[in-house]
Every structure is written in structure tokens, then in C-alpha cells.
Amino acid sequence: MRVLVLGGDGFCGWPSALHLSAHGHHVTIVDSGVRRRIDDELGVQSLTPIRPLAERVRAWHEVTGNTIGTVALDLARDYDELVDLLTTERPDAVVHFAEQRAAPYSMKSPSHKRYTIDNNLNGTHNLLAAVVQTGLDAHVVHLGTMGVYGYESVPVDLPEGYLTVTYPDRNGDPHTRDILYPTQPGSVYHLTKSLDQLLFQFYARNDGVRITDLHQGIVWGTQTDDTARDGRLINRFDYDGDYGTVLNRFLVQAAVGHPLTVHGTGGQTRAFINIRDTVRCIRLAVESGSEVSASRVRVMNQVTETHRVTDLAELVAATTGATVAYLPNPRAEADENDLDARNDQLLGLGLTPTRLATGLLTESVDIAQKYATRVDTSRIPCTSAWNDTRRAATGEPSIGRR
Ligand code: NAD
Ligand code: USQ
């Protein structure tokens, strides 16, 4: 299949592009490079020494003989160029990773909130409008988030996107329908993923665009079989207080002797998936595009297990000898929650989950130790507080009312 990978220079996009290419798909990466510029803005670098995109794809060609095309384009701004690209490439599938994906970054300041909304919503909408304008029957595969469901403890396993509700109609007779699961986003970033869902619902119903929305949990790990084939193919690994996600942060903290930074009680339960499973899920979603209805968005929960933050900290501490620090939480989120989620659809397509217990934790510890000298420990603390109450609790200065 011909596949465009939007955001293909990023943490999930790069190994997914390689995996699709390794499985015989014709891949073109589209990326504006904004994430590398955000690294500069924040004064951080990936733990791992990632190479420029042009060098990455050259190395992939040398190692495998496969060619991956690259196009520099801002999905949120360069609409005409996007239409031209779709017209020229005529992709069978477009995988959309190209959004600002860090909750703390999205909450740093009014300008970061506005950037996240502008970038993510305009990017997603431009893609949908361009698919319709070009008349392509391209399957859109979007990376959404488990965070759209919110983190209130509910007495059910979270369904995949839809909730079946029964209510009395005007005659008092029971009426049943599927609705999008009510969203409870916990950050401006998660809010954009909730709003993306409505864009998808509209374009599926109005224009018959075939769409899969993957509600992905927190991705951990860094390497896949493909990125490990050559040093120049190495994947990104974020550890800083804005982009680093919890388990990968703990692994780096352990490697540099920094106490593990648990927010609050650590009773927050979240969904997780290893990057090796992410790339498989993307391929399974792309290759099953013919099963997607033209009027109803397919939503699949891209998760393999759930864990409490404190349990992860204790596991990393037990594996590495690190100490655990319980810190004031900069986020406005529930101190504790239960979470279980269905993932029947990806299992049904053939996903065999890689679990935390299966030894990959040690691989990640080794990578964190190997590149520990690249870590700037001053970038580890999370300084982005969700509101003035949280700013006061964490000792961060107020940014005031604007
Ligand atoms: P990332 O920041 O590493 O990669 C995103 C890529 O998209 C970057 O290379 C960036 O330059 C590009 N990009 C952003 N805006 C763009 C635009 N307007 N035009 C063109 N390119 C643009 O993020 P990631 O971790 O790879 O996440 C990819 C997707 O997966 C995101 O949509 C994210 O919400 C979702 N996701 C990630 C995780 C995770 O734990 N990393 C979990 C669930 C969902
Ligand atoms: N946390 C800590 N200590 C830390 C960092 C985080 O205790 O040092 C806590 C947070 O307070 C939160 C939990 O760990 O309760 C998860 O935080 P995270 O930064 O690992 O994940 P999150 O902000 O939810 O975002 C990440 C990705 C995002 C993706 C989301 C999937 O950055 O792109 O959408 O995971 S999910 O969480 O399922 O919504």
C-alpha cells in the first residue's frame, strides 16, 4: 500500500514508518520538523542521539534497500501543498501522528495552549478537508489518546470509543443508540484529541471518509527491531519535564541517580503500551482499512496493560536501586483512580501484547544508562502547573490572570 506518515520524524512516527516500510509498504514521511524546534525552545535534547531526518532515511536505504520519501510541510498551515501532495502521491492510507502531544507543554502558558489548539485542530481538519477535496478514498488512521475518556473510576472496562445508552423515547419506550463515550479531557492537549473526535464523526457521516481513531495509552521504551538495525536509525527518547512520559522518565532518573518523581500519591492508574506494539498496531490498523465503514469511525483502544504510577516507581526502584520521591502534583488530576479498558479489536487483528514483565524494562534501563551523560538533570523537574492552586502547591510563580 502507499502510505503517508504525517509526523513521521517523531517518537511513534519514525519507528512506525520503518515498520511499514519493512513490511513492503511504500512510505512517505511528512513532517514540519517542529518537534526538533521545540527541543531548542525548551533547551533539551533527546536522551538518544537522533540524526537529521534526511540522514535517517538515507541510512534506512543503505541498510534495507528500501526508499522512504520525505516532505517538509506544516499540516496546520500549508493546505495547498497538502492537497498537491495527496494528488501526486494518491495514498491508500494516511497515518496522522502530526500533533503537539505533551500535556505539560500544552499547559505551560496561554501561548502554549493556543499553539496546541491551533496546531492540532487545524492540522486534523486540513487533512480531512484535503482528503475530501481530492476525492481520494484514503483511509485516515489517527493517533488519539486514552485520556479522552478521563480518569474517573467507573465500574466498567472502558469500551472502544462508543457507549451504548438506553433512554426512554417520547412514548416512554426504551430507545438504544451508540454515542461517543463522554469525554473528560485533563489538559488542553487531551482536549484537542476530544475535539478531533467530533471532526472525525462529522467527516465520516458527511463525506464518507474512512477513519480509524486509535486511542493510545502512554508509550514506553524506545527501540524497535528496525531502529536497532543501525545507530543512525535510533529512536527519540524524551525524559524532560514537558515531553518525557512517566515510565521512560523513571528509567532515566534511575540511570542518573535522580529520585523517581512521583506526582502526589502515585495512585493515578494509566494505560500503557510498548513502542514495539505501537508499530505493530499501526500496521494492523492500516492493513485492515477495507474493514472500516464509510459512515462510522472505527475506534480502537491501543493499550496492552494498566498500571498505577506508584507501582511503576516501586518496580523501577526494585530493578535499579533508585529512591522514590513523592512530590506535590503540578497537574489538576484525581489523586487515585481505577482503570481497565477493552482492547478486543487490536487483539482480534492479531496483536500479541508485549508486557512490562517480559524483560524489555531491562533493555530500556540499559539504553538509559548508555546515554546517561547526555542528560541535563536541570530539565527533569515538571514545572508546568495546571492552574494557580497547583502552582502555589509546587512553589512555581503565578503567571497571573490575563
Ligand atoms: P512527537 O512529538 O515525538 O512526534 C510528533 C511529530 O509530528 C514530530 O516529528 C513533529 O515535528 C510533527 N508535527 C507536529 N505538528 C506538525 C504539523 N503541524 N505539521 C507537520 N508535522 C508536525 O510525538 P509522538 O510521541 O510520536 O506522538 C505521535 C502521536 O501519537 C501524537 O498525536 C500523540 O498525541 C499520539 N500519542 C502519543 C503517545 C506517547 O506516549 N508518545 C501516547 C498516545 C498517543
Ligand atoms: N507523572 C508522575 N511523575 C512524572 C511524570 C508523570 O507521577 O514524572 C504522572 C502524571 O501526573 C500522570 C501520569 O504520570 O498522572 C501520566 O503522565 P505522562 O506524562 O506519562 O502521560 P500523559 O501526560 O497522560 O501523556 C502521555 C503522552 C500523550 C498521550 C498520553 C496517553 O504524552 O501524548 O496521549 O500519554 S494517556 O495517558 O493514556 O492519555
mmCIF file of N, CA, C and O in Angstrom, residues 15 20 78 108 113 131 151 166 180 188 198 203 235 249 253 266 275 300 310 327 335 348 356 359 387:
data_model
loop_
_atom_site.group_PDB
_atom_site.id
_atom_site.type_symbol
_atom_site.label_atom_id
_atom_site.label_comp_id
_atom_site.label_asym_id
_atom_site.label_seq_id
_atom_site.Cartn_x
_atom_site.Cartn_y
_atom_site.Cartn_z
ATOM 1 N N PRO A 15 9.588 4.999 14.088
ATOM 2 C CA PRO A 15 9.620 3.533 14.045
ATOM 3 C C PRO A 15 8.415 2.933 13.309
ATOM 4 O O PRO A 15 8.524 1.853 12.726
ATOM 5 N N LEU A 20 6.397 -0.089 8.646
ATOM 6 C CA LEU A 20 5.555 -0.195 7.439
ATOM 7 C C LEU A 20 6.424 -0.463 6.216
ATOM 8 O O LEU A 20 6.087 -1.299 5.362
ATOM 9 N N ASP A 78 -0.001 24.604 5.708
ATOM 10 C CA ASP A 78 0.314 24.506 4.278
ATOM 11 C C ASP A 78 -0.759 23.686 3.561
ATOM 12 O O ASP A 78 -0.483 22.600 3.023
ATOM 13 N N LYS A 108 1.652 25.099 29.706
ATOM 14 C CA LYS A 108 2.723 25.960 30.216
ATOM 15 C C LYS A 108 2.334 27.424 30.307
ATOM 16 O O LYS A 108 2.742 28.124 31.219
ATOM 17 N N LYS A 113 -0.978 26.995 25.149
ATOM 18 C CA LYS A 113 -2.351 26.474 24.977
ATOM 19 C C LYS A 113 -2.856 26.794 23.576
ATOM 20 O O LYS A 113 -3.413 25.930 22.883
ATOM 21 N N VAL A 131 -8.593 15.484 2.026
ATOM 22 C CA VAL A 131 -8.984 14.155 1.524
ATOM 23 C C VAL A 131 -10.282 14.281 0.733
ATOM 24 O O VAL A 131 -10.429 13.730 -0.367
ATOM 25 N N TYR A 151 -10.191 10.224 33.792
ATOM 26 C CA TYR A 151 -9.664 9.281 34.782
ATOM 27 C C TYR A 151 -10.515 9.204 36.037
ATOM 28 O O TYR A 151 -10.012 9.102 37.145
ATOM 29 N N THR A 166 -29.282 3.503 26.724
ATOM 30 C CA THR A 166 -30.716 3.269 26.549
ATOM 31 C C THR A 166 -31.458 4.340 27.338
ATOM 32 O O THR A 166 -31.123 4.601 28.493
ATOM 33 N N LEU A 180 -20.625 8.644 21.173
ATOM 34 C CA LEU A 180 -19.208 8.727 21.539
ATOM 35 C C LEU A 180 -19.123 8.760 23.060
ATOM 36 O O LEU A 180 -19.922 9.454 23.711
ATOM 37 N N VAL A 188 -5.205 20.794 27.975
ATOM 38 C CA VAL A 188 -5.562 21.355 26.664
ATOM 39 C C VAL A 188 -5.177 20.367 25.558
ATOM 40 O O VAL A 188 -5.902 20.197 24.583
ATOM 41 N N LEU A 198 -14.894 14.768 17.167
ATOM 42 C CA LEU A 198 -16.079 15.337 16.523
ATOM 43 C C LEU A 198 -15.809 15.633 15.054
ATOM 44 O O LEU A 198 -16.685 15.470 14.203
ATOM 45 N N TYR A 203 -16.888 14.189 9.385
ATOM 46 C CA TYR A 203 -16.392 13.866 8.036
ATOM 47 C C TYR A 203 -16.730 12.439 7.613
ATOM 48 O O TYR A 203 -16.837 12.154 6.421
ATOM 49 N N ASN A 235 15.854 5.708 17.790
ATOM 50 C CA ASN A 235 14.610 6.458 18.009
ATOM 51 C C ASN A 235 14.786 7.504 19.113
ATOM 52 O O ASN A 235 15.675 7.404 19.962
ATOM 53 N N ARG A 249 10.625 8.413 31.951
ATOM 54 C CA ARG A 249 11.292 9.358 32.863
ATOM 55 C C ARG A 249 11.901 8.611 34.048
ATOM 56 O O ARG A 249 13.053 8.852 34.420
ATOM 57 N N GLN A 253 15.746 8.712 35.188
ATOM 58 C CA GLN A 253 16.049 9.212 36.535
ATOM 59 C C GLN A 253 16.875 8.178 37.299
ATOM 60 O O GLN A 253 17.858 8.517 37.967
ATOM 61 N N GLY A 266 0.782 9.014 43.706
ATOM 62 C CA GLY A 266 1.108 7.990 42.706
ATOM 63 C C GLY A 266 -0.028 7.006 42.511
ATOM 64 O O GLY A 266 0.150 5.953 41.889
ATOM 65 N N ILE A 275 6.569 0.631 22.682
ATOM 66 C CA ILE A 275 6.714 1.159 21.322
ATOM 67 C C ILE A 275 6.743 0.039 20.271
ATOM 68 O O ILE A 275 6.291 0.213 19.147
ATOM 69 N N MET A 300 -10.340 2.176 18.167
ATOM 70 C CA MET A 300 -9.716 1.016 18.814
ATOM 71 C C MET A 300 -8.831 1.516 19.954
ATOM 72 O O MET A 300 -8.080 2.481 19.778
ATOM 73 N N THR A 310 2.620 4.685 41.228
ATOM 74 C CA THR A 310 3.472 4.297 42.357
ATOM 75 C C THR A 310 4.016 2.880 42.188
ATOM 76 O O THR A 310 5.164 2.588 42.559
ATOM 77 N N LEU A 327 6.130 13.928 45.263
ATOM 78 C CA LEU A 327 6.190 15.384 45.094
ATOM 79 C C LEU A 327 4.792 15.985 44.988
ATOM 80 O O LEU A 327 3.849 15.292 44.576
ATOM 81 N N ASP A 335 -6.271 12.144 42.562
ATOM 82 C CA ASP A 335 -5.128 11.538 43.254
ATOM 83 C C ASP A 335 -5.049 10.044 42.965
ATOM 84 O O ASP A 335 -3.961 9.480 42.887
ATOM 85 N N GLY A 348 -8.017 -8.897 18.191
ATOM 86 C CA GLY A 348 -8.684 -9.656 17.134
ATOM 87 C C GLY A 348 -7.953 -9.556 15.795
ATOM 88 O O GLY A 348 -8.021 -10.456 14.963
ATOM 89 N N LEU A 356 5.073 -5.439 30.389
ATOM 90 C CA LEU A 356 6.183 -4.876 31.166
ATOM 91 C C LEU A 356 7.061 -5.978 31.740
ATOM 92 O O LEU A 356 8.277 -5.840 31.840
ATOM 93 N N GLY A 359 10.679 -8.437 30.132
ATOM 94 C CA GLY A 359 12.120 -8.260 30.011
ATOM 95 C C GLY A 359 12.557 -6.983 29.333
ATOM 96 O O GLY A 359 13.728 -6.620 29.395
ATOM 97 N N ASN A 387 -2.853 25.069 37.116
ATOM 98 C CA ASN A 387 -3.610 26.264 37.490
ATOM 99 C C ASN A 387 -2.917 26.912 38.690
ATOM 100 O O ASN A 387 -1.908 26.403 39.194
#
